[in-house]
Short mmCIF file of the C-alpha atoms (twelve columns), coordinates in Angstrom:
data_MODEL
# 
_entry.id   MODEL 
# 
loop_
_atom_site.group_PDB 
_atom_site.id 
_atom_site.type_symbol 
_atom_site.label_atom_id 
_atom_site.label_alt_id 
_atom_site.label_comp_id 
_atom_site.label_asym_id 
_atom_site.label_seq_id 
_atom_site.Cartn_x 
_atom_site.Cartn_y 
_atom_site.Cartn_z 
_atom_site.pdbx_PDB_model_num 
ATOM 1   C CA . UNK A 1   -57.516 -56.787 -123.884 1 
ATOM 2   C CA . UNK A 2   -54.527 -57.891 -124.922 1 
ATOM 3   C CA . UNK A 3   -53.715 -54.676 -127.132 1 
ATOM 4   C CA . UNK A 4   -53.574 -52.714 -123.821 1 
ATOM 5   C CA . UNK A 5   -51.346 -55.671 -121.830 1 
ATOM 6   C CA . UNK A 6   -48.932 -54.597 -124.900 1 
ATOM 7   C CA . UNK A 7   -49.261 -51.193 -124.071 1 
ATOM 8   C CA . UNK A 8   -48.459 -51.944 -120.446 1 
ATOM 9   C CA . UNK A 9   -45.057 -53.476 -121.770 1 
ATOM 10  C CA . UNK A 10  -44.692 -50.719 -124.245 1 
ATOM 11  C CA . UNK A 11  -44.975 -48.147 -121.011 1 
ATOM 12  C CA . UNK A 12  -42.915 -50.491 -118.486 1 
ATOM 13  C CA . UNK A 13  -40.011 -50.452 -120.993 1 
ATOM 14  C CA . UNK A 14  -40.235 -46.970 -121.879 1 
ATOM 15  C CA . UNK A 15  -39.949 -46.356 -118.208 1 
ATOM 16  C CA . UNK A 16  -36.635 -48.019 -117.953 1 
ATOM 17  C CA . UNK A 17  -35.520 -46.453 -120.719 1 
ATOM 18  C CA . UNK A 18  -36.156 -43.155 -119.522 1 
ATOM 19  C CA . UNK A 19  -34.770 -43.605 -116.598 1 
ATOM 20  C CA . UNK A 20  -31.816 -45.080 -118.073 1 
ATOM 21  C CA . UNK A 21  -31.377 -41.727 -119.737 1 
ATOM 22  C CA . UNK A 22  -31.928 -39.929 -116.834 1 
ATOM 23  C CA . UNK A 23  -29.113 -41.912 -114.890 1 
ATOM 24  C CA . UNK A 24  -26.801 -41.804 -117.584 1 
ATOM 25  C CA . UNK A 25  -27.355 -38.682 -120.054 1 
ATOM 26  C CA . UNK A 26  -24.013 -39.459 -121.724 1 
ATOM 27  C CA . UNK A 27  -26.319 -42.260 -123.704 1 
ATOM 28  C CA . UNK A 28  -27.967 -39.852 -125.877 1 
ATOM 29  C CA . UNK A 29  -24.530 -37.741 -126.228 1 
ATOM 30  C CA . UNK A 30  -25.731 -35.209 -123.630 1 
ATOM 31  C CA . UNK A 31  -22.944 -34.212 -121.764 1 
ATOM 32  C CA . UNK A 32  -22.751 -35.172 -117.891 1 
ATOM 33  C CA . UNK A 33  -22.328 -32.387 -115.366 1 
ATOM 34  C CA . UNK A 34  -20.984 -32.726 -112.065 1 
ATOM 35  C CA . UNK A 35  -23.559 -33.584 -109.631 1 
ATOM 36  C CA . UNK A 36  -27.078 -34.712 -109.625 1 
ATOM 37  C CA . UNK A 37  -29.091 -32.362 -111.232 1 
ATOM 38  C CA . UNK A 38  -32.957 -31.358 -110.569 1 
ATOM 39  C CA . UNK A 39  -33.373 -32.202 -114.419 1 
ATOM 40  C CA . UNK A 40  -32.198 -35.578 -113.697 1 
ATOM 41  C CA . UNK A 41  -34.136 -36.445 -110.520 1 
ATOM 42  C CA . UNK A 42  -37.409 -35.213 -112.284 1 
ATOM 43  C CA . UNK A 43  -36.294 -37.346 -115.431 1 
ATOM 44  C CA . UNK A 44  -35.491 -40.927 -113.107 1 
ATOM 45  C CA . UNK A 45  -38.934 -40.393 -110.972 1 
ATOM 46  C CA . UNK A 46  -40.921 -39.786 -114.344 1 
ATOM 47  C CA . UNK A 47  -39.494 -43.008 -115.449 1 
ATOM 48  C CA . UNK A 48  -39.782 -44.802 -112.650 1 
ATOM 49  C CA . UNK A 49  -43.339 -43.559 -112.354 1 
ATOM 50  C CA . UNK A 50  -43.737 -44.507 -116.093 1 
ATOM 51  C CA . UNK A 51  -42.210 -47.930 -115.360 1 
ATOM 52  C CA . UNK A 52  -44.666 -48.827 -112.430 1 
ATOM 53  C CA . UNK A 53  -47.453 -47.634 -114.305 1 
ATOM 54  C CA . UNK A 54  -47.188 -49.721 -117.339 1 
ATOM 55  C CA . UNK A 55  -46.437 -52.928 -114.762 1 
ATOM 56  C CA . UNK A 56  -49.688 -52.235 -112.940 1 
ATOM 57  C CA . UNK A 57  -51.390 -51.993 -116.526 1 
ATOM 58  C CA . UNK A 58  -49.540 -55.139 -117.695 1 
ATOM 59  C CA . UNK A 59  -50.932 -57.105 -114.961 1 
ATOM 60  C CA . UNK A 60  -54.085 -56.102 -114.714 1 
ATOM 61  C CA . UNK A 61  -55.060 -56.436 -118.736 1 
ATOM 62  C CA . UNK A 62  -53.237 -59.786 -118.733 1 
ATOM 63  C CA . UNK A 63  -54.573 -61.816 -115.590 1 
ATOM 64  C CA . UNK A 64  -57.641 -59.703 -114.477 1 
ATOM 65  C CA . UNK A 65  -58.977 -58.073 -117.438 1 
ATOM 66  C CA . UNK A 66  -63.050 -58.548 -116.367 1 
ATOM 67  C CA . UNK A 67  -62.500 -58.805 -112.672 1 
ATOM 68  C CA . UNK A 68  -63.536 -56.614 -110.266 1 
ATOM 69  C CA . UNK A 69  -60.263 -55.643 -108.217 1 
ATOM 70  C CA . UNK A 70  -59.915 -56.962 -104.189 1 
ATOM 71  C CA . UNK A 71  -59.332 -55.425 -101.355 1 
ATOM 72  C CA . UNK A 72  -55.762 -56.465 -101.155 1 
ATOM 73  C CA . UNK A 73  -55.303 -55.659 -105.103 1 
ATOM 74  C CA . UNK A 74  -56.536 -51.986 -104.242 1 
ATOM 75  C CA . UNK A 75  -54.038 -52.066 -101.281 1 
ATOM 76  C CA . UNK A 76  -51.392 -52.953 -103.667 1 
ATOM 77  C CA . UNK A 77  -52.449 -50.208 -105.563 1 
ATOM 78  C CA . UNK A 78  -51.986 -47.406 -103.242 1 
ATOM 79  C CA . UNK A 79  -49.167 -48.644 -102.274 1 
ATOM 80  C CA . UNK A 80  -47.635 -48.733 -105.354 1 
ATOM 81  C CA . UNK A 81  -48.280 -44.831 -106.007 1 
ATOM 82  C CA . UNK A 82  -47.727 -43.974 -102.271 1 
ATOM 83  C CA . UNK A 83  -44.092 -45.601 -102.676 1 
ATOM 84  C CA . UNK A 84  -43.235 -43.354 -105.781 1 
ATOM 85  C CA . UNK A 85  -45.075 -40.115 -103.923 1 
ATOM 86  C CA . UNK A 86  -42.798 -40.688 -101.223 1 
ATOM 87  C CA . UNK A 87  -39.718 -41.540 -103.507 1 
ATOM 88  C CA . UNK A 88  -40.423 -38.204 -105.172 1 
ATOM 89  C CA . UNK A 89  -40.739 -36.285 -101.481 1 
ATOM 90  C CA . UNK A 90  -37.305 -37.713 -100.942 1 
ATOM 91  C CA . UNK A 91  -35.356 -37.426 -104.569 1 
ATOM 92  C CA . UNK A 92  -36.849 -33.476 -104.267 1 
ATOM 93  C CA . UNK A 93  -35.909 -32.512 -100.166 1 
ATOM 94  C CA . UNK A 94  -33.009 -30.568 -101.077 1 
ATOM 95  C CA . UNK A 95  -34.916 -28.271 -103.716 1 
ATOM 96  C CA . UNK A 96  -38.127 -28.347 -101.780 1 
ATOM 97  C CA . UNK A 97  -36.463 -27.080 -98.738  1 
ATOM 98  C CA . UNK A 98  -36.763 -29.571 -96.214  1 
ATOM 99  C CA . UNK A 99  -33.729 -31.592 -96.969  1 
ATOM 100 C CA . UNK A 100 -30.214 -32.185 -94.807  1 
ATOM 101 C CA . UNK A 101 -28.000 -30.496 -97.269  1 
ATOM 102 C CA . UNK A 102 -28.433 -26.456 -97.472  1 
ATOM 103 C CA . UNK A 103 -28.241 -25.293 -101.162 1 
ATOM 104 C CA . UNK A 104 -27.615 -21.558 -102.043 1 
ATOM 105 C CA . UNK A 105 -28.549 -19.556 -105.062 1 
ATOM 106 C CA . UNK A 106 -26.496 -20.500 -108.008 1 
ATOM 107 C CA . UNK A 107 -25.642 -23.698 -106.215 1 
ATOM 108 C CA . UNK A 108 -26.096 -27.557 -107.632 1 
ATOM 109 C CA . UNK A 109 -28.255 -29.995 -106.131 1 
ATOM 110 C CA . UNK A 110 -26.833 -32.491 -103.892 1 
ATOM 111 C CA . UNK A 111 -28.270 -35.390 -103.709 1 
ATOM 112 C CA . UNK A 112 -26.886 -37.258 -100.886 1 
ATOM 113 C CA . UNK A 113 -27.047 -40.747 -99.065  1 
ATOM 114 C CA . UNK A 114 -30.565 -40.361 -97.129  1 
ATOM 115 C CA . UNK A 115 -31.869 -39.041 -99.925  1 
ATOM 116 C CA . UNK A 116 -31.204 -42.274 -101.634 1 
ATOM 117 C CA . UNK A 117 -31.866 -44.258 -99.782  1 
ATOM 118 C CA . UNK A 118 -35.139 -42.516 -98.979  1 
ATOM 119 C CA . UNK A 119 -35.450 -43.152 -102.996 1 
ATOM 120 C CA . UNK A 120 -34.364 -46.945 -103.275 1 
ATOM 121 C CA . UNK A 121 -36.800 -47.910 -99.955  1 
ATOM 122 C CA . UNK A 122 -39.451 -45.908 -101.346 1 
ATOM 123 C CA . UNK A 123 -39.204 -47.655 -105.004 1 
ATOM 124 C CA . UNK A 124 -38.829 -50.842 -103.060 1 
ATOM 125 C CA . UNK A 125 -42.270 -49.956 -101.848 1 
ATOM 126 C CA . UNK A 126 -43.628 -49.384 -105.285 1 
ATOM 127 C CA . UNK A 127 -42.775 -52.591 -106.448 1 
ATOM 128 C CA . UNK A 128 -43.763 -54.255 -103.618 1 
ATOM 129 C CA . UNK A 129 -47.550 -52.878 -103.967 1 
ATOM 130 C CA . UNK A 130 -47.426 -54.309 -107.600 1 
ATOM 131 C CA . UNK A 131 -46.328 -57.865 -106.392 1 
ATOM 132 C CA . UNK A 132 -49.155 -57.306 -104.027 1 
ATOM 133 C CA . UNK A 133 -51.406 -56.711 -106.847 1 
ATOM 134 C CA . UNK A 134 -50.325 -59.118 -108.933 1 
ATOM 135 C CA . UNK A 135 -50.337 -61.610 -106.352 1 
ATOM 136 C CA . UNK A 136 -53.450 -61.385 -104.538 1 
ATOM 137 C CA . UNK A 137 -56.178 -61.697 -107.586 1 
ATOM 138 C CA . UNK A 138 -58.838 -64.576 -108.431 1 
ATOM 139 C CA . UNK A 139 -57.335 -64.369 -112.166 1 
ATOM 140 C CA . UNK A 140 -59.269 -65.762 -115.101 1 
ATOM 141 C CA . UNK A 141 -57.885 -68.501 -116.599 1 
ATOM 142 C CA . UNK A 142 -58.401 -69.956 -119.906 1 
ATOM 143 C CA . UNK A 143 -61.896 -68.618 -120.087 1 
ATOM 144 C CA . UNK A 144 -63.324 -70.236 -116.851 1 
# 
């Protein structure tokens, strides 16, 4: 089991790095455009999706790898992907149509304030649901 706990680390940092890049395209010498693009929001949510992923993987390979999960550990689950669900309904308002800032045809996306912080509570969330899970386990320890 501990071949996939690496892969959890392999995914977690693979998830910052793509959001990273997704942040900052100038990194990997693409040029930045004015604005916030809707290639850039799906990029930062796929990483961030990535990122929690691998965590939830990490943990549960490395501290519950033959234990049924709990109740709360399944709560801390949901939560998890109900905070990036959420954190994607909010990065995607504007081009979904239900957003505060009107965008025309041939128009950027704007991303503004409530949408981020719509984002940053809703990420807040995610992490939050993997301290949960991490947290609230009978873990095995040294073989006991």
């Amino acid at each position: 089991m501990v071949r996939v706990a690496q892969v959890g680390i392999a995914l977690g940092l693979l998830g910052i790095v793509i959001t990273l890049i997704g942040l900052f395209p100038g990194v990997i010498a693409i040029p930045p455009t004015p604005g916030f693009g809707v290639a850039q929001i799906f990029i930062v949510v796929f990483g961030f999706a990535t990122l929690i992923s691998g965590a939830l993987m990490y943990v549960k390979f490395t501290f519950y790898a033959f234990k049924k999960h709990t109740l709360l550990q399944q709560i801390g689950i949901r939560l998890a992907y109900t905070g990036l669900t959420f954190a994607t309904l909010a990065a995607l308002a504007d081009v979904l149509g239900f957003g505060s800032n009107v965008t025309l045809a041939g128009e950027d996306v704007l991303l503004g304030p409530l949408q981020l912080t719509g984002i940053m509570v809703n990420y807040g969330v995610s992490v939050l649901g993997v301290l949960i899970y991490a947290v609230t386990g009978h873990p095995e320890l040294n073989g006991e």
